[in-house]
mmCIF file of C-alpha atoms in Angstrom:
data_model
loop_
_atom_site.group_PDB
_atom_site.id
_atom_site.type_symbol
_atom_site.label_atom_id
_atom_site.label_comp_id
_atom_site.label_asym_id
_atom_site.label_seq_id
_atom_site.Cartn_x
_atom_site.Cartn_y
_atom_site.Cartn_z
ATOM 1 C CA UNK A 137 -122.014 -82.903 -17.321
ATOM 2 C CA UNK A 138 -119.792 -85.163 -19.416
ATOM 3 C CA UNK A 139 -116.075 -84.993 -18.714
ATOM 4 C CA UNK A 140 -112.911 -85.961 -20.592
ATOM 5 C CA UNK A 141 -109.191 -86.245 -20.011
ATOM 6 C CA UNK A 142 -107.107 -83.349 -21.279
ATOM 7 C CA UNK A 143 -103.764 -81.652 -20.806
ATOM 8 C CA UNK A 144 -104.343 -78.861 -18.303
ATOM 9 C CA UNK A 145 -102.210 -76.045 -16.949
ATOM 10 C CA UNK A 146 -101.510 -75.398 -13.248
ATOM 11 C CA UNK A 147 -100.304 -71.871 -13.943
ATOM 12 C CA UNK A 148 -98.538 -69.989 -16.713
ATOM 13 C CA UNK A 149 -94.854 -70.794 -17.051
ATOM 14 C CA UNK A 150 -92.661 -73.778 -17.827
ATOM 15 C CA UNK A 151 -93.559 -77.177 -19.214
ATOM 16 C CA UNK A 152 -93.609 -78.607 -15.681
ATOM 17 C CA UNK A 153 -96.944 -76.819 -15.169
ATOM 18 C CA UNK A 154 -98.668 -79.129 -17.668
ATOM 19 C CA UNK A 155 -100.537 -82.187 -16.411
ATOM 20 C CA UNK A 156 -103.273 -84.595 -17.497
ATOM 21 C CA UNK A 157 -106.578 -84.172 -15.679
ATOM 22 C CA UNK A 158 -110.332 -84.082 -16.159
ATOM 23 C CA UNK A 159 -112.313 -81.226 -17.647
ATOM 24 C CA UNK A 160 -115.791 -80.618 -19.078
ATOM 25 C CA UNK A 161 -116.576 -81.615 -22.661
ATOM 26 C CA UNK A 162 -117.707 -78.630 -24.696
ATOM 27 C CA UNK A 163 -121.260 -78.206 -25.907
ATOM 28 C CA UNK A 164 -122.028 -78.492 -29.608
ATOM 29 C CA UNK A 165 -123.396 -75.571 -31.587
ATOM 30 C CA UNK A 166 -125.480 -76.365 -34.695
ATOM 31 C CA UNK A 167 -122.512 -75.907 -37.075
ATOM 32 C CA UNK A 168 -120.056 -77.862 -34.921
ATOM 33 C CA UNK A 169 -118.877 -81.422 -34.840
ATOM 34 C CA UNK A 170 -117.162 -83.241 -31.992
ATOM 35 C CA UNK A 171 -114.098 -85.344 -32.781
ATOM 36 C CA UNK A 172 -112.836 -88.224 -30.697
ATOM 37 C CA UNK A 173 -109.196 -87.220 -30.817
ATOM 38 C CA UNK A 174 -106.618 -89.851 -31.634
ATOM 39 C CA UNK A 175 -103.677 -87.515 -32.244
ATOM 40 C CA UNK A 176 -102.849 -83.856 -31.759
ATOM 41 C CA UNK A 177 -99.640 -81.961 -32.544
ATOM 42 C CA UNK A 178 -97.421 -79.393 -30.881
ATOM 43 C CA UNK A 179 -97.042 -75.871 -32.236
ATOM 44 C CA UNK A 180 -95.005 -72.866 -31.127
ATOM 45 C CA UNK A 181 -98.264 -71.117 -30.298
ATOM 46 C CA UNK A 182 -98.889 -73.783 -27.644
ATOM 47 C CA UNK A 183 -95.637 -72.854 -25.910
ATOM 48 C CA UNK A 184 -96.522 -69.161 -25.984
ATOM 49 C CA UNK A 185 -99.994 -69.889 -24.595
ATOM 50 C CA UNK A 186 -98.488 -72.051 -21.854
ATOM 51 C CA UNK A 187 -96.293 -69.107 -20.881
ATOM 52 C CA UNK A 188 -99.243 -66.695 -20.794
ATOM 53 C CA UNK A 189 -98.158 -64.781 -23.900
ATOM 54 C CA UNK A 190 -100.755 -65.957 -26.436
ATOM 55 C CA UNK A 191 -104.279 -66.388 -25.050
ATOM 56 C CA UNK A 192 -106.824 -68.453 -26.942
ATOM 57 C CA UNK A 193 -109.258 -66.427 -29.056
ATOM 58 C CA UNK A 194 -112.572 -65.499 -27.460
ATOM 59 C CA UNK A 195 -114.980 -68.421 -27.415
ATOM 60 C CA UNK A 196 -112.305 -71.064 -28.005
ATOM 61 C CA UNK A 197 -111.192 -73.737 -25.575
ATOM 62 C CA UNK A 198 -108.408 -72.740 -23.193
ATOM 63 C CA UNK A 199 -106.924 -76.227 -23.557
ATOM 64 C CA UNK A 200 -103.797 -76.159 -25.727
ATOM 65 C CA UNK A 201 -103.732 -77.699 -29.192
ATOM 66 C CA UNK A 202 -104.473 -76.272 -32.651
ATOM 67 C CA UNK A 203 -104.930 -79.427 -34.727
ATOM 68 C CA UNK A 204 -106.179 -82.974 -34.374
ATOM 69 C CA UNK A 205 -106.995 -86.158 -36.203
ATOM 70 C CA UNK A 206 -109.609 -88.652 -35.103
ATOM 71 C CA UNK A 207 -113.126 -89.930 -35.647
ATOM 72 C CA UNK A 208 -116.343 -87.917 -35.722
ATOM 73 C CA UNK A 209 -118.144 -88.531 -32.428
ATOM 74 C CA UNK A 210 -121.136 -86.139 -32.589
ATOM 75 C CA UNK A 211 -122.619 -83.961 -35.325
ATOM 76 C CA UNK A 212 -124.432 -80.645 -34.892
ATOM 77 C CA UNK A 213 -127.842 -80.038 -36.442
ATOM 78 C CA UNK A 214 -126.344 -78.010 -39.320
ATOM 79 C CA UNK A 215 -123.276 -80.179 -39.912
ATOM 80 C CA UNK A 216 -124.954 -83.290 -41.247
ATOM 81 C CA UNK A 217 -122.624 -83.737 -44.231
ATOM 82 C CA UNK A 218 -120.249 -85.283 -41.664
ATOM 83 C CA UNK A 219 -121.197 -88.668 -40.207
ATOM 84 C CA UNK A 220 -120.358 -90.322 -36.919
ATOM 85 C CA UNK A 221 -117.256 -92.470 -37.407
ATOM 86 C CA UNK A 222 -115.774 -90.450 -40.300
ATOM 87 C CA UNK A 223 -111.950 -90.259 -40.104
ATOM 88 C CA UNK A 224 -111.095 -86.553 -40.131
ATOM 89 C CA UNK A 225 -108.425 -83.970 -39.405
ATOM 90 C CA UNK A 226 -109.171 -80.446 -38.269
ATOM 91 C CA UNK A 227 -107.815 -76.960 -37.624
ATOM 92 C CA UNK A 228 -108.730 -75.696 -34.142
ATOM 93 C CA UNK A 229 -108.636 -72.416 -32.256
ATOM 94 C CA UNK A 230 -107.753 -74.475 -29.173
ATOM 95 C CA UNK A 231 -108.618 -77.693 -27.400
ATOM 96 C CA UNK A 232 -106.555 -80.273 -29.283
ATOM 97 C CA UNK A 233 -104.754 -81.778 -26.290
ATOM 98 C CA UNK A 234 -107.885 -83.601 -25.151
ATOM 99 C CA UNK A 235 -109.897 -86.776 -25.715
ATOM 100 C CA UNK A 236 -112.624 -84.796 -27.502
ATOM 101 C CA UNK A 237 -112.472 -81.589 -29.522
ATOM 102 C CA UNK A 238 -115.310 -79.416 -30.816
ATOM 103 C CA UNK A 239 -114.738 -77.611 -34.095
ATOM 104 C CA UNK A 240 -116.694 -75.735 -36.752
ATOM 105 C CA UNK A 241 -117.829 -78.088 -39.516
ATOM 106 C CA UNK A 242 -115.986 -76.098 -42.210
ATOM 107 C CA UNK A 243 -112.621 -76.370 -40.459
ATOM 108 C CA UNK A 244 -112.638 -80.152 -40.833
ATOM 109 C CA UNK A 245 -111.075 -82.162 -43.663
ATOM 110 C CA UNK A 246 -111.309 -85.808 -44.673
ATOM 111 C CA UNK A 247 -108.196 -87.871 -44.062
ATOM 112 C CA UNK A 248 -106.468 -88.466 -47.420
ATOM 113 C CA UNK A 249 -106.765 -91.997 -48.778
ATOM 114 C CA UNK A 250 -103.978 -94.253 -47.570
ATOM 115 C CA UNK A 251 -102.887 -91.990 -44.711
ATOM 116 C CA UNK A 252 -103.103 -93.121 -41.097
ATOM 117 C CA UNK A 253 -104.642 -90.914 -38.435
ATOM 118 C CA UNK A 254 -101.141 -90.451 -37.066
ATOM 119 C CA UNK A 255 -99.845 -88.990 -40.317
ATOM 120 C CA UNK A 256 -103.017 -86.943 -40.804
ATOM 121 C CA UNK A 257 -102.460 -85.133 -37.507
ATOM 122 C CA UNK A 258 -99.314 -83.541 -38.969
ATOM 123 C CA UNK A 259 -101.247 -81.847 -41.787
ATOM 124 C CA UNK A 260 -103.796 -79.228 -40.622
ATOM 125 C CA UNK A 261 -101.869 -76.416 -38.953
ATOM 126 C CA UNK A 262 -98.633 -76.859 -40.894
ATOM 127 C CA UNK A 263 -100.063 -77.209 -44.387
ATOM 128 C CA UNK A 264 -102.915 -74.738 -43.978
ATOM 129 C CA UNK A 265 -100.501 -72.129 -42.612
ATOM 130 C CA UNK A 266 -98.076 -72.836 -45.445
ATOM 131 C CA UNK A 267 -100.805 -72.719 -48.099
ATOM 132 C CA UNK A 268 -102.072 -69.428 -46.672
ATOM 133 C CA UNK A 269 -98.598 -67.879 -46.652
ATOM 134 C CA UNK A 270 -97.690 -68.945 -50.151
ATOM 135 C CA UNK A 271 -100.937 -68.656 -52.075
ATOM 136 C CA UNK A 272 -103.046 -66.091 -50.211
ATOM 137 C CA UNK A 273 -100.615 -63.719 -48.505
ATOM 138 C CA UNK A 274 -97.618 -63.820 -50.858
ATOM 139 C CA UNK A 275 -99.959 -63.689 -53.834
ATOM 140 C CA UNK A 276 -99.588 -66.882 -55.879
ATOM 141 C CA UNK A 277 -95.918 -66.501 -56.891
ATOM 142 C CA UNK A 278 -95.166 -68.354 -60.110
ATOM 143 C CA UNK A 279 -91.738 -69.265 -61.473
ATOM 144 C CA UNK A 280 -90.052 -67.144 -58.830
ATOM 145 C CA UNK A 281 -87.365 -67.552 -56.193
ATOM 146 C CA UNK A 282 -88.535 -68.045 -52.608
ATOM 147 C CA UNK A 283 -86.576 -68.036 -49.335
ATOM 148 C CA UNK A 284 -87.994 -70.221 -46.536
ATOM 149 C CA UNK A 285 -86.596 -69.830 -43.042
ATOM 150 C CA UNK A 286 -86.771 -72.640 -40.434
ATOM 151 C CA UNK A 287 -87.321 -74.957 -43.355
ATOM 152 C CA UNK A 288 -87.103 -78.132 -41.252
ATOM 153 C CA UNK A 289 -89.980 -77.110 -38.977
ATOM 154 C CA UNK A 290 -93.527 -78.358 -39.446
ATOM 155 C CA UNK A 291 -94.591 -75.297 -41.419
ATOM 156 C CA UNK A 292 -91.191 -75.131 -43.112
ATOM 157 C CA UNK A 293 -91.335 -78.676 -44.478
ATOM 158 C CA UNK A 294 -94.846 -77.967 -45.737
ATOM 159 C CA UNK A 295 -93.711 -74.724 -47.377
ATOM 160 C CA UNK A 296 -90.840 -76.413 -49.187
ATOM 161 C CA UNK A 297 -93.159 -79.047 -50.631
ATOM 162 C CA UNK A 298 -95.910 -76.607 -51.605
ATOM 163 C CA UNK A 299 -93.366 -74.268 -53.184
ATOM 164 C CA UNK A 300 -91.881 -77.032 -55.321
ATOM 165 C CA UNK A 301 -95.377 -78.145 -56.314
ATOM 166 C CA UNK A 302 -95.984 -74.558 -57.460
ATOM 167 C CA UNK A 303 -92.825 -74.617 -59.573
ATOM 168 C CA UNK A 304 -90.753 -72.250 -57.441
ATOM 169 C CA UNK A 305 -86.981 -72.124 -56.969
ATOM 170 C CA UNK A 306 -86.536 -72.773 -53.234
ATOM 171 C CA UNK A 307 -83.786 -71.418 -51.001
ATOM 172 C CA UNK A 308 -84.086 -72.861 -47.497
ATOM 173 C CA UNK A 309 -82.323 -72.175 -44.209
ATOM 174 C CA UNK A 310 -81.869 -74.435 -41.192
ATOM 175 C CA UNK A 311 -79.371 -74.755 -38.349
ATOM 176 C CA UNK A 312 -77.949 -78.282 -38.544
ATOM 177 C CA UNK A 313 -76.699 -80.702 -41.153
ATOM 178 C CA UNK A 314 -79.426 -83.222 -40.280
ATOM 179 C CA UNK A 315 -82.079 -80.595 -40.903
ATOM 180 C CA UNK A 316 -80.464 -79.470 -44.144
ATOM 181 C CA UNK A 317 -80.357 -83.070 -45.386
ATOM 182 C CA UNK A 318 -84.046 -83.521 -44.606
ATOM 183 C CA UNK A 319 -84.959 -80.324 -46.435
ATOM 184 C CA UNK A 320 -82.837 -81.349 -49.401
ATOM 185 C CA UNK A 321 -84.796 -84.605 -49.573
ATOM 186 C CA UNK A 322 -87.922 -82.468 -49.964
ATOM 187 C CA UNK A 323 -86.356 -81.085 -53.189
ATOM 188 C CA UNK A 324 -85.245 -77.651 -51.973
ATOM 189 C CA UNK A 325 -82.926 -76.222 -54.628
ATOM 190 C CA UNK A 326 -80.439 -74.601 -52.263
ATOM 191 C CA UNK A 327 -80.057 -75.333 -48.525
ATOM 192 C CA UNK A 328 -78.102 -72.981 -46.268
ATOM 193 C CA UNK A 329 -76.856 -73.432 -42.713
ATOM 194 C CA UNK A 330 -77.523 -69.977 -41.299
ATOM 195 C CA UNK A 331 -75.177 -70.714 -38.358
ATOM 196 C CA UNK A 332 -72.126 -71.248 -40.550
ATOM 197 C CA UNK A 333 -72.932 -69.217 -43.678
ATOM 198 C CA UNK A 334 -74.324 -65.771 -44.412
ATOM 199 C CA UNK A 335 -77.508 -66.738 -46.215
ATOM 200 C CA UNK A 336 -77.779 -63.387 -47.967
ATOM 201 C CA UNK A 337 -74.328 -63.805 -49.516
ATOM 202 C CA UNK A 338 -75.155 -67.327 -50.695
ATOM 203 C CA UNK A 339 -78.417 -66.160 -52.283
ATOM 204 C CA UNK A 340 -76.946 -63.111 -53.985
ATOM 205 C CA UNK A 341 -74.076 -65.181 -55.387
ATOM 206 C CA UNK A 342 -76.524 -67.804 -56.700
ATOM 207 C CA UNK A 343 -78.874 -65.270 -58.310
ATOM 208 C CA UNK A 344 -76.412 -62.874 -59.927
ATOM 209 C CA UNK A 345 -77.223 -60.333 -57.184
ATOM 210 C CA UNK A 346 -80.934 -60.357 -58.020
ATOM 211 C CA UNK A 347 -82.070 -61.883 -54.722
ATOM 212 C CA UNK A 348 -85.305 -63.711 -53.909
ATOM 213 C CA UNK A 349 -88.761 -62.603 -54.969
ATOM 214 C CA UNK A 350 -90.495 -63.910 -51.829
ATOM 215 C CA UNK A 351 -89.285 -64.319 -48.238
ATOM 216 C CA UNK A 352 -91.371 -66.442 -45.864
ATOM 217 C CA UNK A 353 -90.023 -65.421 -42.483
ATOM 218 C CA UNK A 354 -90.882 -66.880 -39.074
ATOM 219 C CA UNK A 355 -87.649 -65.596 -37.502
ATOM 220 C CA UNK A 356 -87.920 -61.813 -37.481
ATOM 221 C CA UNK A 357 -85.330 -59.752 -35.624
ATOM 222 C CA UNK A 358 -82.137 -61.784 -35.910
ATOM 223 C CA UNK A 359 -82.496 -62.258 -39.694
ATOM 224 C CA UNK A 360 -83.829 -58.784 -40.463
ATOM 225 C CA UNK A 361 -80.764 -57.179 -42.020
ATOM 226 C CA UNK A 362 -79.799 -60.200 -44.124
ATOM 227 C CA UNK A 363 -83.373 -60.537 -45.366
ATOM 228 C CA UNK A 364 -83.267 -56.911 -46.453
ATOM 229 C CA UNK A 365 -79.991 -57.527 -48.245
ATOM 230 C CA UNK A 366 -81.263 -60.438 -50.334
ATOM 231 C CA UNK A 367 -84.890 -59.551 -51.056
ATOM 232 C CA UNK A 368 -85.290 -58.656 -54.725
ATOM 233 C CA UNK A 369 -86.540 -55.393 -56.126
ATOM 234 C CA UNK A 370 -90.363 -55.474 -56.028
ATOM 235 C CA UNK A 371 -90.125 -58.497 -53.723
ATOM 236 C CA UNK A 372 -92.625 -59.621 -51.095
ATOM 237 C CA UNK A 373 -91.548 -60.302 -47.514
ATOM 238 C CA UNK A 374 -94.051 -62.166 -45.339
ATOM 239 C CA UNK A 375 -93.465 -62.128 -41.573
ATOM 240 C CA UNK A 376 -95.387 -64.837 -39.710
ATOM 241 C CA UNK A 377 -93.278 -65.479 -36.608
ATOM 242 C CA UNK A 378 -90.715 -63.948 -34.287
ATOM 243 C CA UNK A 379 -88.460 -66.838 -33.274
ATOM 244 C CA UNK A 380 -85.426 -64.565 -33.583
ATOM 245 C CA UNK A 381 -86.902 -61.668 -31.631
ATOM 246 C CA UNK A 382 -89.512 -58.974 -32.075
ATOM 247 C CA UNK A 383 -87.173 -55.963 -32.150
ATOM 248 C CA UNK A 384 -84.534 -54.700 -34.554
ATOM 249 C CA UNK A 385 -81.751 -52.171 -34.205
ATOM 250 C CA UNK A 386 -82.862 -49.194 -36.315
ATOM 251 C CA UNK A 387 -79.242 -48.176 -36.891
ATOM 252 C CA UNK A 388 -78.686 -51.478 -38.699
ATOM 253 C CA UNK A 389 -81.800 -51.301 -40.820
ATOM 254 C CA UNK A 390 -82.605 -48.052 -42.594
ATOM 255 C CA UNK A 391 -86.111 -47.982 -44.028
ATOM 256 C CA UNK A 392 -84.596 -46.648 -47.207
ATOM 257 C CA UNK A 393 -83.678 -50.243 -48.117
ATOM 258 C CA UNK A 394 -87.347 -51.216 -48.341
ATOM 259 C CA UNK A 395 -88.227 -47.983 -50.083
ATOM 260 C CA UNK A 396 -85.457 -48.271 -52.664
ATOM 261 C CA UNK A 397 -86.336 -51.876 -53.505
ATOM 262 C CA UNK A 398 -90.102 -51.216 -53.474
ATOM 263 C CA UNK A 399 -90.541 -54.165 -51.086
ATOM 264 C CA UNK A 400 -93.979 -55.235 -49.907
ATOM 265 C CA UNK A 401 -93.794 -56.237 -46.225
ATOM 266 C CA UNK A 402 -96.752 -58.193 -44.843
ATOM 267 C CA UNK A 403 -97.430 -59.551 -41.377
ATOM 268 C CA UNK A 404 -99.867 -62.404 -40.825
ATOM 269 C CA UNK A 405 -101.191 -64.938 -38.335
ATOM 270 C CA UNK A 406 -103.797 -67.681 -38.700
ATOM 271 C CA UNK A 407 -105.232 -68.512 -35.274
ATOM 272 C CA UNK A 408 -106.944 -65.155 -34.764
ATOM 273 C CA UNK A 409 -108.559 -65.124 -38.225
ATOM 274 C CA UNK A 410 -112.334 -65.236 -38.533
ATOM 275 C CA UNK A 411 -114.407 -68.395 -38.891
ATOM 276 C CA UNK A 412 -115.229 -67.360 -42.469
ATOM 277 C CA UNK A 413 -111.564 -66.819 -43.393
ATOM 278 C CA UNK A 414 -110.529 -70.208 -42.020
ATOM 279 C CA UNK A 415 -113.483 -71.850 -43.768
ATOM 280 C CA UNK A 416 -112.396 -70.389 -47.103
ATOM 281 C CA UNK A 417 -108.798 -71.420 -46.461
ATOM 282 C CA UNK A 418 -109.772 -75.021 -45.725
ATOM 283 C CA UNK A 419 -112.040 -75.134 -48.782
ATOM 284 C CA UNK A 420 -109.295 -73.858 -51.088
ATOM 285 C CA UNK A 421 -106.682 -76.205 -49.663
ATOM 286 C CA UNK A 422 -108.963 -79.217 -50.004
ATOM 287 C CA UNK A 423 -109.829 -78.217 -53.567
ATOM 288 C CA UNK A 424 -106.287 -77.457 -54.712
ATOM 289 C CA UNK A 425 -103.902 -79.611 -52.715
ATOM 290 C CA UNK A 426 -105.510 -82.414 -50.688
ATOM 291 C CA UNK A 427 -105.314 -84.883 -53.578
ATOM 292 C CA UNK A 428 -101.533 -84.361 -53.704
ATOM 293 C CA UNK A 429 -101.272 -86.492 -50.565
ATOM 294 C CA UNK A 430 -102.896 -89.332 -52.510
ATOM 295 C CA UNK A 431 -100.291 -89.073 -55.280
ATOM 296 C CA UNK A 432 -97.333 -88.660 -52.929
ATOM 297 C CA UNK A 433 -96.522 -85.152 -54.170
ATOM 298 C CA UNK A 434 -97.104 -83.949 -50.615
ATOM 299 C CA UNK A 435 -96.379 -85.821 -47.410
ATOM 300 C CA UNK A 436 -96.545 -84.952 -43.722
ATOM 301 C CA UNK A 437 -93.190 -84.979 -41.960
ATOM 302 C CA UNK A 438 -93.231 -86.361 -38.411
ATOM 303 C CA UNK A 439 -90.295 -86.180 -36.029
ATOM 304 C CA UNK A 440 -91.660 -88.232 -33.131
ATOM 305 C CA UNK A 441 -94.801 -89.145 -31.204
ATOM 306 C CA UNK A 442 -95.309 -88.693 -27.462
ATOM 307 C CA UNK A 443 -98.099 -90.101 -25.313
ATOM 308 C CA UNK A 444 -100.395 -87.465 -23.821
ATOM 309 C CA UNK A 445 -99.117 -88.463 -20.384
ATOM 310 C CA UNK A 446 -95.611 -87.418 -21.512
ATOM 311 C CA UNK A 447 -96.670 -83.862 -22.328
ATOM 312 C CA UNK A 448 -93.956 -82.275 -20.162
ATOM 313 C CA UNK A 449 -91.276 -84.239 -21.994
ATOM 314 C CA UNK A 450 -92.860 -83.324 -25.336
ATOM 315 C CA UNK A 451 -92.806 -79.582 -24.611
ATOM 316 C CA UNK A 452 -89.258 -79.750 -23.295
ATOM 317 C CA UNK A 453 -88.240 -81.568 -26.461
ATOM 318 C CA UNK A 454 -89.780 -78.865 -28.638
ATOM 319 C CA UNK A 455 -87.881 -76.191 -26.708
ATOM 320 C CA UNK A 456 -84.584 -77.779 -27.814
ATOM 321 C CA UNK A 457 -85.382 -77.047 -31.496
ATOM 322 C CA UNK A 458 -84.103 -80.424 -32.630
ATOM 323 C CA UNK A 459 -87.239 -81.640 -34.365
ATOM 324 C CA UNK A 460 -87.519 -82.132 -38.110
ATOM 325 C CA UNK A 461 -91.205 -81.781 -38.955
ATOM 326 C CA UNK A 462 -94.034 -82.218 -36.493
ATOM 327 C CA UNK A 463 -94.101 -83.442 -32.908
ATOM 328 C CA UNK A 464 -97.306 -85.399 -32.231
ATOM 329 C CA UNK A 465 -99.295 -86.335 -29.155
ATOM 330 C CA UNK A 466 -101.100 -89.682 -29.047
ATOM 331 C CA UNK A 467 -104.293 -88.941 -27.167
ATOM 332 C CA UNK A 468 -106.407 -92.112 -27.136
ATOM 333 C CA UNK A 469 -106.264 -95.651 -28.450
ATOM 334 C CA UNK A 470 -106.285 -95.608 -32.223
ATOM 335 C CA UNK A 471 -109.303 -97.177 -33.882
ATOM 336 C CA UNK A 472 -108.997 -98.883 -37.244
ATOM 337 C CA UNK A 473 -110.090 -96.790 -40.242
#
């Protein structure tokens, strides 16, 4: 059986358990393609999986990695609209930290004109998640005020750009001046350092106490009360992460706040969604937003690139929360495209 190099895991736990070794290349199903991976990217889900808290969905590779860019290597019998050698980027259920990745044909996108494979690797998970949150889960907000937490993260930088493209008034939080400056460059209307300011007070003062119509929240517990304070009447609050904890103190958050404001609270993830859902998401994103990378209206934000052999250093770097945008892994030598 054919083998490949990949980032493997000795046991669940810290980053020191990651290493580069050999594993079996996955078999192709008729609707699959195999990509020779040039770049992958780190996501918080990778850290959770490494720690044994977020297993890969059934049938997916147990190798970490939810997105890649590279060249089509093999094509399944029912995936012939892709050709060997095509430069592509893809959303994966797992398996991105490897020399080859197998993915459903409909979860693959062409690399936008003028973008390198390096830059393309920063698009799939971040921008598809952001597009899903804003346009599918939050319900196509138009001309409204939106609050984006962790706005300097990979998904956050994508959300800021997509929100501005949709004509929204963007309030964005981050925890350092460097991050706030980067988010401001992405045209956020109001940036707030949540470590030095009460973001709810800033928002209520700026909106004549009306608040924000949409909250896109990957923090959870630690921001819960302030989110409740500044969400508008009839607002939508989308929870898609728990960086600030999964629990809240019920004495500090009466449900009457949500009831009184008629707030819609939605929870969502992407990785565990069905093949059909992800296929529709990719199709809509390609139709509506992929060309914006050609015009410069959207751009991937990359913090730094690590070699696959430096995977321990890469994961330790992510744990420090210093990155602005995506952290990439260079997997193999980059071919010209």
